[in-house]
PDB file of C-alpha atoms in Angstrom:
ATOM      1  CA  MET A 178       1.613   9.206  14.048  1.00 98.00           C
ATOM      2  CA  ILE A 179       0.716   7.624  10.776  1.00 98.00           C
ATOM      3  CA  LEU A 180       0.783   3.826  10.766  1.00 98.00           C
ATOM      4  CA  SER A 181       1.389   1.955   7.517  1.00 98.00           C
ATOM      5  CA  ALA A 182       0.167  -1.588   7.170  1.00 98.00           C
ATOM      6  CA  SER A 183       2.086  -2.302   5.066  1.00 97.00           C
ATOM      7  CA  ARG A 184       4.402  -1.530   2.176  1.00 95.00           C
ATOM      8  CA  ARG A 185       6.371  -4.602   3.078  1.00 97.00           C
ATOM      9  CA  THR A 186       3.621  -7.229   2.991  1.00 98.00           C
ATOM     10  CA  ASP A 187      -0.130  -7.652   2.466  1.00 98.00           C
ATOM     11  CA  ILE A 188      -1.351  -7.460   6.061  1.00 99.00           C
ATOM     12  CA  PRO A 189      -5.112  -7.150   5.215  1.00 99.00           C
ATOM     13  CA  ALA A 190      -4.896 -10.244   3.023  1.00 98.00           C
ATOM     14  CA  LEU A 191      -2.772 -12.422   5.200  1.00 98.00           C
ATOM     15  CA  TYR A 192      -2.489 -11.093   8.738  1.00 99.00           C
ATOM     16  CA  GLY A 193      -5.756  -9.382   9.577  1.00 99.00           C
ATOM     17  CA  PRO A 194      -6.482 -11.041  12.908  1.00 99.00           C
ATOM     18  CA  TRP A 195      -2.917 -10.323  14.044  1.00 99.00           C
ATOM     19  CA  LEU A 196      -3.369  -6.655  13.196  1.00 99.00           C
ATOM     20  CA  LEU A 197      -6.683  -6.576  15.062  1.00 99.00           C
ATOM     21  CA  ASN A 198      -4.939  -8.034  18.112  1.00 99.00           C
ATOM     22  CA  ARG A 199      -2.113  -5.501  17.870  1.00 99.00           C
ATOM     23  CA  LEU A 200      -4.447  -2.614  17.662  1.00 99.00           C
ATOM     24  CA  GLY A 201      -6.325  -3.941  20.749  1.00 99.00           C
ATOM     25  CA  ALA A 202      -3.029  -4.356  22.628  1.00 99.00           C
ATOM     26  CA  GLY A 203      -1.692  -0.995  21.646  1.00 99.00           C
ATOM     27  CA  GLU A 204       1.709  -2.521  21.121  1.00 99.00           C
ATOM     28  CA  VAL A 205       3.730  -4.162  18.229  1.00 99.00           C
ATOM     29  CA  LEU A 206       7.242  -5.369  17.716  1.00 98.00           C
ATOM     30  CA  ILE A 207       8.800  -4.332  14.439  1.00 98.00           C
ATOM     31  CA  PRO A 208      12.007  -6.039  13.436  1.00 96.00           C
ATOM     32  CA  ASP A 209      14.749  -3.746  11.957  1.00 95.00           C
ATOM     33  CA  PRO A 210      14.948  -4.796   8.316  1.00 90.00           C
ATOM     34  CA  TYR A 211      18.592  -3.755   8.164  1.00 90.00           C
ATOM     35  CA  ARG A 212      19.980  -4.871  11.514  1.00 92.00           C
ATOM     36  CA  ALA A 213      19.574  -8.490  12.782  1.00 90.00           C
ATOM     37  CA  GLY A 214      18.799  -8.776  16.426  1.00 93.00           C
ATOM     38  CA  ALA A 215      17.290  -5.326  16.703  1.00 96.00           C
ATOM     39  CA  GLY A 216      13.864  -3.750  16.372  1.00 97.00           C
ATOM     40  CA  THR A 217      11.315  -1.320  17.722  1.00 98.00           C
ATOM     41  CA  ARG A 218       8.696  -1.782  20.412  1.00 98.00           C
ATOM     42  CA  LEU A 219       6.034   0.640  19.291  1.00 99.00           C
ATOM     43  CA  LEU A 220       3.383   1.791  21.795  1.00 99.00           C
ATOM     44  CA  PHE A 221       0.276   3.533  20.384  1.00 99.00           C
ATOM     45  CA  SER A 222      -3.407   4.272  20.894  1.00 99.00           C
ATOM     46  CA  PRO A 223      -6.382   5.561  18.942  1.00 98.00           C
ATOM     47  CA  GLU A 224      -5.573   9.000  20.275  1.00 98.00           C
ATOM     48  CA  THR A 225      -1.909   8.913  19.047  1.00 98.00           C
ATOM     49  CA  VAL A 226      -2.525   7.298  15.627  1.00 99.00           C
ATOM     50  CA  ASP A 227      -3.773  10.120  13.436  1.00 98.00           C
ATOM     51  CA  CYS A 228      -4.214   7.862  10.386  1.00 99.00           C
ATOM     52  CA  LEU A 229      -3.926   4.224   9.428  1.00 99.00           C
ATOM     53  CA  VAL A 230      -2.989   3.299   5.801  1.00 99.00           C
ATOM     54  CA  PHE A 231      -3.946  -0.170   4.701  1.00 99.00           C
ATOM     55  CA  TRP A 232      -2.038  -1.460   1.610  1.00 98.00           C
ATOM     56  CA  THR A 233      -3.489  -4.492  -0.130  1.00 99.00           C
ATOM     57  CA  LYS A 234      -4.290  -6.374  -3.282  1.00 98.00           C
ATOM     58  CA  ASN A 235      -6.934  -8.455  -1.601  1.00 98.00           C
ATOM     59  CA  PRO A 236      -8.936  -7.076   1.325  1.00 98.00           C
ATOM     60  CA  LEU A 237     -11.568  -9.813   1.220  1.00 97.00           C
ATOM     61  CA  PRO A 238     -10.391 -11.576   4.462  1.00 97.00           C
ATOM     62  CA  PHE A 239     -10.097  -8.187   6.081  1.00 98.00           C
ATOM     63  CA  LEU A 240     -13.611  -6.808   5.409  1.00 98.00           C
ATOM     64  CA  PRO A 241     -15.274  -8.640   8.383  1.00 98.00           C
ATOM     65  CA  LEU A 242     -12.713  -7.128  10.805  1.00 99.00           C
ATOM     66  CA  LEU A 243     -13.401  -3.450   9.913  1.00 99.00           C
ATOM     67  CA  GLU A 244     -16.169  -3.115  12.409  1.00 98.00           C
ATOM     68  CA  GLU A 245     -14.099  -4.471  15.204  1.00 99.00           C
ATOM     69  CA  ILE A 246     -11.236  -2.216  14.312  1.00 99.00           C
ATOM     70  CA  GLU A 247     -13.461   0.815  14.393  1.00 99.00           C
ATOM     71  CA  GLY A 248     -14.929  -0.460  17.697  1.00 99.00           C
ATOM     72  CA  LEU A 249     -11.430  -0.178  19.188  1.00 99.00           C
ATOM     73  CA  GLY A 250     -11.466   3.546  18.186  1.00 99.00           C
ATOM     74  CA  TYR A 251      -9.367   3.295  14.935  1.00 99.00           C
ATOM     75  CA  THR A 252     -11.819   5.102  12.650  1.00 98.00           C
ATOM     76  CA  ARG A 253      -9.305   7.263  10.782  1.00 99.00           C
ATOM     77  CA  TYR A 254      -8.011   5.085   7.999  1.00 99.00           C
ATOM     78  CA  TYR A 255      -7.983   4.601   4.218  1.00 99.00           C
ATOM     79  CA  PHE A 256      -6.958   1.910   1.748  1.00 99.00           C
ATOM     80  CA  SER A 257      -4.247   1.947  -0.867  1.00 98.00           C
ATOM     81  CA  TYR A 258      -5.733  -0.781  -3.112  1.00 99.00           C
ATOM     82  CA  THR A 259      -3.603  -2.185  -5.909  1.00 98.00           C
ATOM     83  CA  VAL A 260      -5.381  -3.446  -9.088  1.00 99.00           C
ATOM     84  CA  THR A 261      -2.973  -4.064 -11.874  1.00 98.00           C
ATOM     85  CA  ALA A 262      -3.181  -5.130 -15.585  1.00 98.00           C
ATOM     86  CA  PHE A 263      -1.781  -8.597 -14.823  1.00 97.00           C
ATOM     87  CA  GLY A 264      -3.234 -12.030 -14.565  1.00 96.00           C
ATOM     88  CA  LEU A 265      -2.261 -15.250 -12.765  1.00 94.00           C
ATOM     89  CA  GLU A 266       1.059 -15.487 -14.665  1.00 93.00           C
ATOM     90  CA  MET A 267       2.286 -12.518 -12.610  1.00 95.00           C
ATOM     91  CA  GLU A 268       0.001 -12.622  -9.601  1.00 97.00           C
ATOM     92  CA  PRO A 269      -0.608 -16.358  -8.881  1.00 96.00           C
ATOM     93  CA  GLY A 270      -1.738 -15.921  -5.283  1.00 96.00           C
ATOM     94  CA  LEU A 271      -4.581 -13.567  -5.756  1.00 98.00           C
ATOM     95  CA  PRO A 272      -8.306 -14.344  -6.013  1.00 97.00           C
ATOM     96  CA  PRO A 273     -10.107 -13.869  -9.350  1.00 97.00           C
ATOM     97  CA  ILE A 274     -10.168 -10.305 -10.607  1.00 98.00           C
ATOM     98  CA  LYS A 275     -13.946 -10.150 -10.455  1.00 98.00           C
ATOM     99  CA  GLU A 276     -13.861 -10.843  -6.705  1.00 98.00           C
ATOM    100  CA  ARG A 277     -11.256  -8.108  -6.100  1.00 98.00           C
ATOM    101  CA  LEU A 278     -13.169  -5.614  -8.147  1.00 98.00           C
ATOM    102  CA  ALA A 279     -16.285  -6.356  -6.188  1.00 98.00           C
ATOM    103  CA  ALA A 280     -14.297  -5.973  -2.957  1.00 98.00           C
ATOM    104  CA  PHE A 281     -13.040  -2.590  -4.117  1.00 99.00           C
ATOM    105  CA  GLN A 282     -16.585  -1.417  -4.761  1.00 98.00           C
ATOM    106  CA  ALA A 283     -17.780  -2.788  -1.390  1.00 98.00           C
ATOM    107  CA  LEU A 284     -15.031  -0.943   0.469  1.00 98.00           C
ATOM    108  CA  SER A 285     -15.893   2.314  -1.351  1.00 98.00           C
ATOM    109  CA  ARG A 286     -19.620   1.878  -0.529  1.00 98.00           C
ATOM    110  CA  ARG A 287     -18.756   1.440   3.103  1.00 98.00           C
ATOM    111  CA  LEU A 288     -16.059   4.104   3.540  1.00 98.00           C
ATOM    112  CA  GLY A 289     -16.619   6.523   0.621  1.00 98.00           C
ATOM    113  CA  PRO A 290     -14.577   6.985  -2.537  1.00 98.00           C
ATOM    114  CA  SER A 291     -12.087   9.315  -0.850  1.00 98.00           C
ATOM    115  CA  ARG A 292     -10.886   6.511   1.379  1.00 98.00           C
ATOM    116  CA  VAL A 293     -10.102   3.978  -1.304  1.00 99.00           C
ATOM    117  CA  ASP A 294      -7.218   4.820  -3.571  1.00 98.00           C
ATOM    118  CA  TRP A 295      -6.450   2.805  -6.711  1.00 99.00           C
ATOM    119  CA  ARG A 296      -2.867   1.952  -7.252  1.00 98.00           C
ATOM    120  CA  PHE A 297      -2.136   0.838 -10.840  1.00 98.00           C
ATOM    121  CA  ASP A 298       1.372  -0.324 -10.049  1.00 95.00           C
ATOM    122  CA  PRO A 299       3.781  -1.472 -11.340  1.00 94.00           C
ATOM    123  CA  ILE A 300       3.704  -0.723 -15.057  1.00 95.00           C
ATOM    124  CA  ILE A 301       6.284  -3.076 -16.661  1.00 94.00           C
ATOM    125  CA  LEU A 302       6.957  -2.221 -20.301  1.00 94.00           C
ATOM    126  CA  ASP A 303       8.522  -4.957 -22.559  1.00 91.00           C
ATOM    127  CA  LYS A 304       7.948  -6.546 -25.929  1.00 91.00           C
ATOM    128  CA  GLU A 305       4.634  -8.181 -24.782  1.00 93.00           C
ATOM    129  CA  ARG A 306       3.332  -5.589 -22.455  1.00 95.00           C
ATOM    130  CA  THR A 307       3.347  -2.524 -24.549  1.00 96.00           C
ATOM    131  CA  PRO A 308       1.664   0.835 -23.927  1.00 98.00           C
ATOM    132  CA  ALA A 309      -1.227  -0.357 -26.128  1.00 98.00           C
ATOM    133  CA  TRP A 310      -1.476  -3.522 -24.018  1.00 98.00           C
ATOM    134  CA  TYR A 311      -1.776  -1.452 -20.802  1.00 98.00           C
ATOM    135  CA  GLU A 312      -4.272   0.924 -22.440  1.00 98.00           C
ATOM    136  CA  LYS A 313      -6.633  -1.936 -23.335  1.00 98.00           C
ATOM    137  CA  ARG A 314      -6.646  -3.394 -19.777  1.00 98.00           C
ATOM    138  CA  PHE A 315      -6.665  -0.047 -18.002  1.00 99.00           C
ATOM    139  CA  ALA A 316      -9.562   1.169 -20.124  1.00 98.00           C
ATOM    140  CA  ALA A 317     -11.536  -1.934 -19.198  1.00 98.00           C
ATOM    141  CA  LEU A 318     -10.889  -1.346 -15.451  1.00 99.00           C
ATOM    142  CA  CYS A 319     -11.638   2.365 -15.422  1.00 98.00           C
ATOM    143  CA  PRO A 320     -15.434   2.171 -15.741  1.00 98.00           C
ATOM    144  CA  VAL A 321     -15.613  -0.423 -12.997  1.00 99.00           C
ATOM    145  CA  LEU A 322     -13.416   1.437 -10.455  1.00 99.00           C
ATOM    146  CA  ALA A 323     -13.555   5.176 -11.403  1.00 99.00           C
ATOM    147  CA  PRO A 324     -16.985   5.672  -9.712  1.00 98.00           C
ATOM    148  CA  TYR A 325     -15.639   4.176  -6.495  1.00 99.00           C
ATOM    149  CA  THR A 326     -12.473   6.208  -6.042  1.00 99.00           C
ATOM    150  CA  GLN A 327     -11.152   9.755  -6.280  1.00 98.00           C
ATOM    151  CA  ARG A 328      -7.726   9.053  -7.671  1.00 98.00           C
ATOM    152  CA  CYS A 329      -5.527   6.483  -9.380  1.00 98.00           C
ATOM    153  CA  ILE A 330      -1.790   6.403  -8.604  1.00 97.00           C
ATOM    154  CA  LEU A 331       0.535   5.111 -11.328  1.00 95.00           C
ATOM    155  CA  SER A 332       4.105   3.891 -11.009  1.00 91.00           C
ATOM    156  CA  PHE A 333       6.503   2.365 -13.520  1.00 90.00           C
ATOM    157  CA  ALA A 334       8.534  -0.637 -12.386  1.00 83.00           C
ATOM    158  CA  ASP A 335      11.835   0.065 -10.620  1.00 71.00           C
ATOM    159  CA  PHE A 336      14.663  -2.438 -11.019  1.00 59.00           C
ATOM    160  CA  TYR A 337      15.524  -4.304  -7.861  1.00 53.00           C
ATOM    161  CA  ARG A 338      18.573  -6.632  -8.039  1.00 49.00           C
ATOM    162  CA  HIS A 339      16.915  -9.756  -6.597  1.00 50.00           C
ATOM    163  CA  LEU A 340      14.282  -9.678  -9.360  1.00 52.00           C
ATOM    164  CA  GLY A 341      16.828 -10.374 -12.035  1.00 53.00           C
ATOM    165  CA  LYS A 342      16.855  -8.688 -15.389  1.00 45.00           C
ATOM    166  CA  ASN A 343      13.323  -9.578 -16.438  1.00 58.00           C
ATOM    167  CA  PHE A 344      11.948  -6.168 -15.698  1.00 67.00           C
ATOM    168  CA  PRO A 345      14.229  -3.392 -17.015  1.00 68.00           C
ATOM    169  CA  ARG A 346      13.451   0.250 -16.615  1.00 72.00           C
ATOM    170  CA  PRO A 347      11.496   1.357 -19.723  1.00 78.00           C
ATOM    171  CA  GLY A 348      12.751   4.112 -22.066  1.00 86.00           C
ATOM    172  CA  ARG A 349      11.447   7.642 -21.886  1.00 90.00           C
ATOM    173  CA  GLU A 350       9.452   7.450 -25.056  1.00 94.00           C
ATOM    174  CA  GLU A 351       7.685   4.316 -23.972  1.00 94.00           C
ATOM    175  CA  MET A 352       6.795   5.745 -20.650  1.00 94.00           C
ATOM    176  CA  GLU A 353       5.387   8.923 -22.257  1.00 96.00           C
ATOM    177  CA  GLU A 354       3.285   6.884 -24.737  1.00 97.00           C
ATOM    178  CA  ALA A 355       1.938   4.749 -21.923  1.00 97.00           C
ATOM    179  CA  ALA A 356       1.169   7.876 -19.828  1.00 97.00           C
ATOM    180  CA  GLN A 357      -0.724   9.445 -22.702  1.00 98.00           C
ATOM    181  CA  ARG A 358      -2.763   6.335 -23.400  1.00 98.00           C
ATOM    182  CA  LEU A 359      -3.662   5.773 -19.814  1.00 98.00           C
ATOM    183  CA  SER A 360      -4.496   9.445 -19.350  1.00 98.00           C
ATOM    184  CA  GLU A 361      -6.930   9.339 -22.324  1.00 98.00           C
ATOM    185  CA  ALA A 362      -8.707   6.331 -20.846  1.00 98.00           C
ATOM    186  CA  ALA A 363      -8.908   7.900 -17.404  1.00 98.00           C
ATOM    187  CA  GLN A 364     -10.196  11.223 -18.675  1.00 98.00           C
ATOM    188  CA  LYS A 365     -13.140   9.507 -20.285  1.00 98.00           C
ATOM    189  CA  GLN A 366     -14.225   8.421 -16.740  1.00 98.00           C
ATOM    190  CA  GLY A 367     -13.236  11.663 -15.038  1.00 98.00           C
ATOM    191  CA  LEU A 368     -10.587   9.875 -13.046  1.00 98.00           C
ATOM    192  CA  PRO A 369      -7.564  11.978 -11.855  1.00 98.00           C
ATOM    193  CA  LEU A 370      -4.221  10.315 -12.384  1.00 98.00           C
ATOM    194  CA  PHE A 371      -1.110  10.853 -10.194  1.00 97.00           C
ATOM    195  CA  THR A 372       2.372   9.289 -10.203  1.00 94.00           C
ATOM    196  CA  CYS A 373       4.215   7.996  -7.174  1.00 88.00           C
ATOM    197  CA  ALA A 374       8.043   8.058  -6.843  1.00 79.00           C
ATOM    198  CA  GLU A 375       8.451   9.088 -10.481  1.00 84.00           C
ATOM    199  CA  GLU A 376      10.997  11.724 -11.459  1.00 80.00           C
ATOM    200  CA  GLY A 377       9.535  12.206 -14.881  1.00 83.00           C
ATOM    201  CA  ASP A 378       7.094  14.965 -15.713  1.00 89.00           C
ATOM    202  CA  PHE A 379       3.828  13.675 -17.228  1.00 95.00           C
ATOM    203  CA  SER A 380       1.827  16.841 -16.738  1.00 94.00           C
ATOM    204  CA  PRO A 381       1.401  17.351 -20.423  1.00 95.00           C
ATOM    205  CA  TRP A 382      -1.060  14.446 -20.242  1.00 96.00           C
ATOM    206  CA  GLY A 383      -2.716  15.748 -17.096  1.00 96.00           C
ATOM    207  CA  ILE A 384      -0.963  13.338 -14.802  1.00 97.00           C
ATOM    208  CA  ARG A 385       0.305  15.070 -11.604  1.00 94.00           C
ATOM    209  CA  HIS A 386       3.008  14.210  -9.141  1.00 92.00           C
ATOM    210  CA  GLY A 387       1.481  12.587  -6.119  1.00 91.00           C
ATOM    211  CA  ALA A 388       2.098  10.276  -3.180  1.00 92.00           C
ATOM    212  CA  CYS A 389       0.461   7.289  -1.619  1.00 91.00           C
ATOM    213  CA  ILE A 390       0.674   8.844   1.857  1.00 96.00           C
ATOM    214  CA  ASP A 391       0.405  12.619   1.408  1.00 93.00           C
ATOM    215  CA  LYS A 392      -0.450  15.411   3.850  1.00 95.00           C
ATOM    216  CA  GLY A 393      -3.683  16.246   2.150  1.00 95.00           C
ATOM    217  CA  LYS A 394      -4.960  12.718   2.218  1.00 96.00           C
ATOM    218  CA  VAL A 395      -3.999  12.190   5.864  1.00 97.00           C
ATOM    219  CA  GLU A 396      -5.709  15.469   6.902  1.00 97.00           C
ATOM    220  CA  GLU A 397      -8.837  14.622   4.971  1.00 97.00           C
ATOM    221  CA  THR A 398      -8.962  11.243   6.628  1.00 98.00           C
ATOM    222  CA  ALA A 399      -8.099  12.491  10.119  1.00 97.00           C
ATOM    223  CA  GLY A 400     -10.360  15.421   9.931  1.00 97.00           C
ATOM    224  CA  TYR A 401      -7.783  17.928  11.330  1.00 97.00           C
ATOM    225  CA  PRO A 402      -4.460  19.454  10.210  1.00 97.00           C
ATOM    226  CA  VAL A 403      -1.232  17.587  10.886  1.00 97.00           C
ATOM    227  CA  GLY A 404       2.437  18.500  11.079  1.00 96.00           C
ATOM    228  CA  VAL A 405       4.346  15.942   8.947  1.00 94.00           C
ATOM    229  CA  LYS A 406       7.789  15.627   7.447  1.00 90.00           C
ATOM    230  CA  PRO A 407       8.908  13.994   4.183  1.00 85.00           C
ATOM    231  CA  HIS A 408       9.637  10.189   4.461  1.00 72.00           C
ATOM    232  CA  ARG A 409      13.401  10.022   4.297  1.00 74.00           C
ATOM    233  CA  GLY A 410      13.443   6.200   4.032  1.00 65.00           C
ATOM    234  CA  GLN A 411      11.713   6.100   0.592  1.00 58.00           C
ATOM    235  CA  ARG A 412      12.996   6.548  -2.882  1.00 61.00           C
ATOM    236  CA  GLY A 413      14.353   9.991  -3.879  1.00 60.00           C
ATOM    237  CA  ALA A 414      11.293  10.967  -5.980  1.00 71.00           C
ATOM    238  CA  CYS A 415       8.760   9.715  -3.430  1.00 80.00           C
ATOM    239  CA  GLY A 416       6.518  12.429  -2.077  1.00 81.00           C
ATOM    240  CA  CYS A 417       5.172  10.477   0.825  1.00 91.00           C
ATOM    241  CA  VAL A 418       5.202  11.928   4.311  1.00 94.00           C
ATOM    242  CA  GLU A 419       6.707  10.143   7.273  1.00 95.00           C
ATOM    243  CA  SER A 420       4.939   7.025   8.636  1.00 97.00           C
ATOM    244  CA  VAL A 421       5.842   3.964  10.631  1.00 97.00           C
ATOM    245  CA  ASP A 422       5.485   0.663   8.834  1.00 97.00           C
ATOM    246  CA  ILE A 423       4.591  -2.245  11.007  1.00 98.00           C
ATOM    247  CA  GLY A 424       5.111  -4.898   8.419  1.00 97.00           C
ATOM    248  CA  ALA A 425       8.137  -7.148   7.592  1.00 97.00           C
ATOM    249  CA  TYR A 426       9.914  -8.076   4.450  1.00 96.00           C
ATOM    250  CA  GLY A 427       9.852 -11.608   3.244  1.00 96.00           C
ATOM    251  CA  THR A 428       6.460 -12.416   4.661  1.00 98.00           C
ATOM    252  CA  CYS A 429       4.033 -12.073   1.738  1.00 98.00           C
ATOM    253  CA  VAL A 430       2.886 -15.346   0.106  1.00 97.00           C
ATOM    254  CA  ASN A 431       0.941 -13.831  -2.753  1.00 96.00           C
ATOM    255  CA  GLY A 432       3.812 -14.652  -5.073  1.00 95.00           C
ATOM    256  CA  CYS A 433       3.647 -11.678  -7.394  1.00 96.00           C
ATOM    257  CA  ALA A 434       6.544 -12.005  -9.873  1.00 92.00           C
ATOM    258  CA  TYR A 435       7.517  -8.335  -9.619  1.00 92.00           C
ATOM    259  CA  CYS A 436       7.472  -8.068  -5.710  1.00 93.00           C
ATOM    260  CA  TYR A 437      10.431  -6.120  -4.323  1.00 88.00           C
ATOM    261  CA  ALA A 438       9.652  -7.030  -0.682  1.00 92.00           C
ATOM    262  CA  THR A 439       9.883 -10.747  -0.877  1.00 92.00           C
ATOM    263  CA  LYS A 440      13.007 -12.471  -2.294  1.00 89.00           C
ATOM    264  CA  SER A 441      11.789 -16.111  -1.876  1.00 91.00           C
ATOM    265  CA  ARG A 442       8.249 -17.278  -1.916  1.00 91.00           C
ATOM    266  CA  ASP A 443       9.335 -20.529  -0.210  1.00 94.00           C
ATOM    267  CA  ALA A 444      11.016 -18.646   2.611  1.00 95.00           C
ATOM    268  CA  ALA A 445       7.874 -16.458   2.906  1.00 96.00           C
ATOM    269  CA  ARG A 446       5.723 -19.552   3.263  1.00 96.00           C
ATOM    270  CA  SER A 447       7.926 -20.751   6.048  1.00 96.00           C
ATOM    271  CA  ARG A 448       7.563 -17.420   7.840  1.00 96.00           C
ATOM    272  CA  TYR A 449       3.864 -17.468   7.255  1.00 97.00           C
ATOM    273  CA  ALA A 450       3.619 -20.970   8.782  1.00 97.00           C
ATOM    274  CA  ALA A 451       5.305 -19.603  11.856  1.00 96.00           C
ATOM    275  CA  HIS A 452       2.795 -16.793  12.214  1.00 97.00           C
ATOM    276  CA  ASP A 453       0.756 -16.648  15.390  1.00 98.00           C
ATOM    277  CA  PRO A 454      -2.023 -14.052  15.576  1.00 98.00           C
ATOM    278  CA  GLN A 455      -1.372 -13.771  19.310  1.00 98.00           C
ATOM    279  CA  SER A 456       2.295 -12.790  18.952  1.00 98.00           C
ATOM    280  CA  PRO A 457       3.487  -9.161  19.127  1.00 98.00           C
ATOM    281  CA  LEU A 458       5.675 -10.076  16.086  1.00 98.00           C
ATOM    282  CA  LEU A 459       4.224 -10.460  12.615  1.00 98.00           C
ATOM    283  CA  THR A 460       5.850 -13.902  12.234  1.00 96.00           C
ATOM    284  CA  GLY A 461       7.168 -16.038  15.053  1.00 95.00           C
ATOM    285  CA  TRP A 462       7.783 -14.970  18.618  1.00 97.00           C
ATOM    286  CA  PRO A 463      10.453 -12.679  20.090  1.00 95.00           C
ATOM    287  CA  GLN A 464      13.790 -14.284  20.477  1.00 93.00           C
ATOM    288  CA  ALA A 465      16.122 -13.941  23.434  1.00 93.00           C
ATOM    289  CA  GLY A 466      18.871 -11.414  22.892  1.00 93.00           C
ATOM    290  CA  THR A 467      16.944  -9.172  20.550  1.00 95.00           C
ATOM    291  CA  VAL A 468      17.302  -5.494  21.483  1.00 97.00           C
ATOM    292  CA  TRP A 469      13.942  -3.705  21.269  1.00 97.00           C
ATOM    293  CA  ARG A 470      14.033   0.059  21.320  1.00 98.00           C
ATOM    294  CA  GLU A 471      10.881   1.565  22.781  1.00 98.00           C
ATOM    295  CA  LYS A 472       9.044   4.118  20.813  1.00 98.00           C
ATOM    296  CA  ARG A 473       5.825   5.875  21.877  1.00 98.00           C
ATOM    297  CA  ALA A 474       3.503   7.227  19.231  1.00 98.00           C
ATOM    298  CA  VAL A 475       2.704  10.957  19.411  1.00 97.00           C
ATOM    299  CA  SER A 476      -0.188  12.558  17.578  1.00 98.00           C
ATOM    300  CA  LEU A 477       0.748  14.833  14.746  1.00 97.00           C
ATOM    301  CA  GLY A 478      -2.430  16.925  15.067  1.00 96.00           C
ATOM    302  CA  LEU A 479      -2.048  20.693  15.109  1.00 92.00           C
ATOM    303  CA  GLY A 480      -4.814  21.672  17.408  1.00 71.00           C
ATOM    304  CA  GLN A 481      -7.017  18.866  15.960  1.00 54.00           C
ATOM    305  CA  LEU A 482      -9.638  21.334  14.780  1.00 50.00           C
ATOM    306  CA  SER A 483     -12.069  19.515  12.577  1.00 48.00           C
ATOM    307  CA  PHE A 484     -12.215  20.684   8.941  1.00 45.00           C
TER     308      PHE A 484
END
C-alpha cells in the first residue's frame, strides 16, 4: 500500500506528532469526505506500507521526527515539497521563504535529491501574475533548489467553486508562454520539468506529462517493483497511481488563498484546536454512531526483489 500524508492537509507542518503516533500504533481512522458518519479504520505496518508520500509546504516542525519514524521501520518515503512564486499575500501562514528553502536543502542532504520532489503549484495567471512574472520568480528559485532535487512538477490552477472567481483557468496561449519561459529557466539549471493533472501538451518545451505519485518513483523509493493501479479518485488527467490518503479536508490552517481543500480558515482553526495527537482521528475523537469500515493494508510488492 502507498500511504499519502496528505493531499488534503499539511500533516508534516501541523500534525507531525499525531502521524508519528499513528505509525507507531499501526492504525488510523479516516473520515469519509463524502459521507457523514462513515469512515475507514486502516490497519497497517512497515511491512505492508510500500511507500509513504509526505506532502508539505513547511516540513520544519517535522524534521526532528524523521529519525523516530525511521526507527519504527518506515524508511521508504519521499517528500512532495511545494515552493511557489507567491508571498504572504497568498500564503500568510507559512514561514519566511529563506527558512523553507533551507529546509528543502536540509531534507535533500539527509535523504538524497531523488526523495525530495519540488512542486511549483499552482500557477495562477492573471493581469498581475503574468508568464514573465512567474519566469522571474522561478528563475530565482531554480539555482537554489535544482541541485537538491531531480524533478520539478508544475500545475496550472484549476477552478474550484468555493474559491470564487478570483482564479479563472488561463487561456491556452498564456499557458504555453508560461511553459516556455519556465522551461528555459529550468534548462539553465539542468532541472527536468513535468506536469501533473494537465491535459495540455507542453512537450515542445521539454515538459513531460508526469505524476506526483507515479510507479517509477514508488519503485525507486521502495527498492522493489510494485503492482499498482491508476488512482480513480483524482482528476481525469492525473497520472498518479492509487494510494490511501490519511488526511482530512478543512483541517489546514496555513491559509493559502488558492487552497481547494479548506473552505474556511476559521473552521479549520476550530478543528485544529480540537486536535489531540493521541487520537486515532486527525481532529477530535471518534463519535458514537460512526460506522468504521475496516481495511487492512497489503503490500504491493511483486516479489520485493531489490533493484
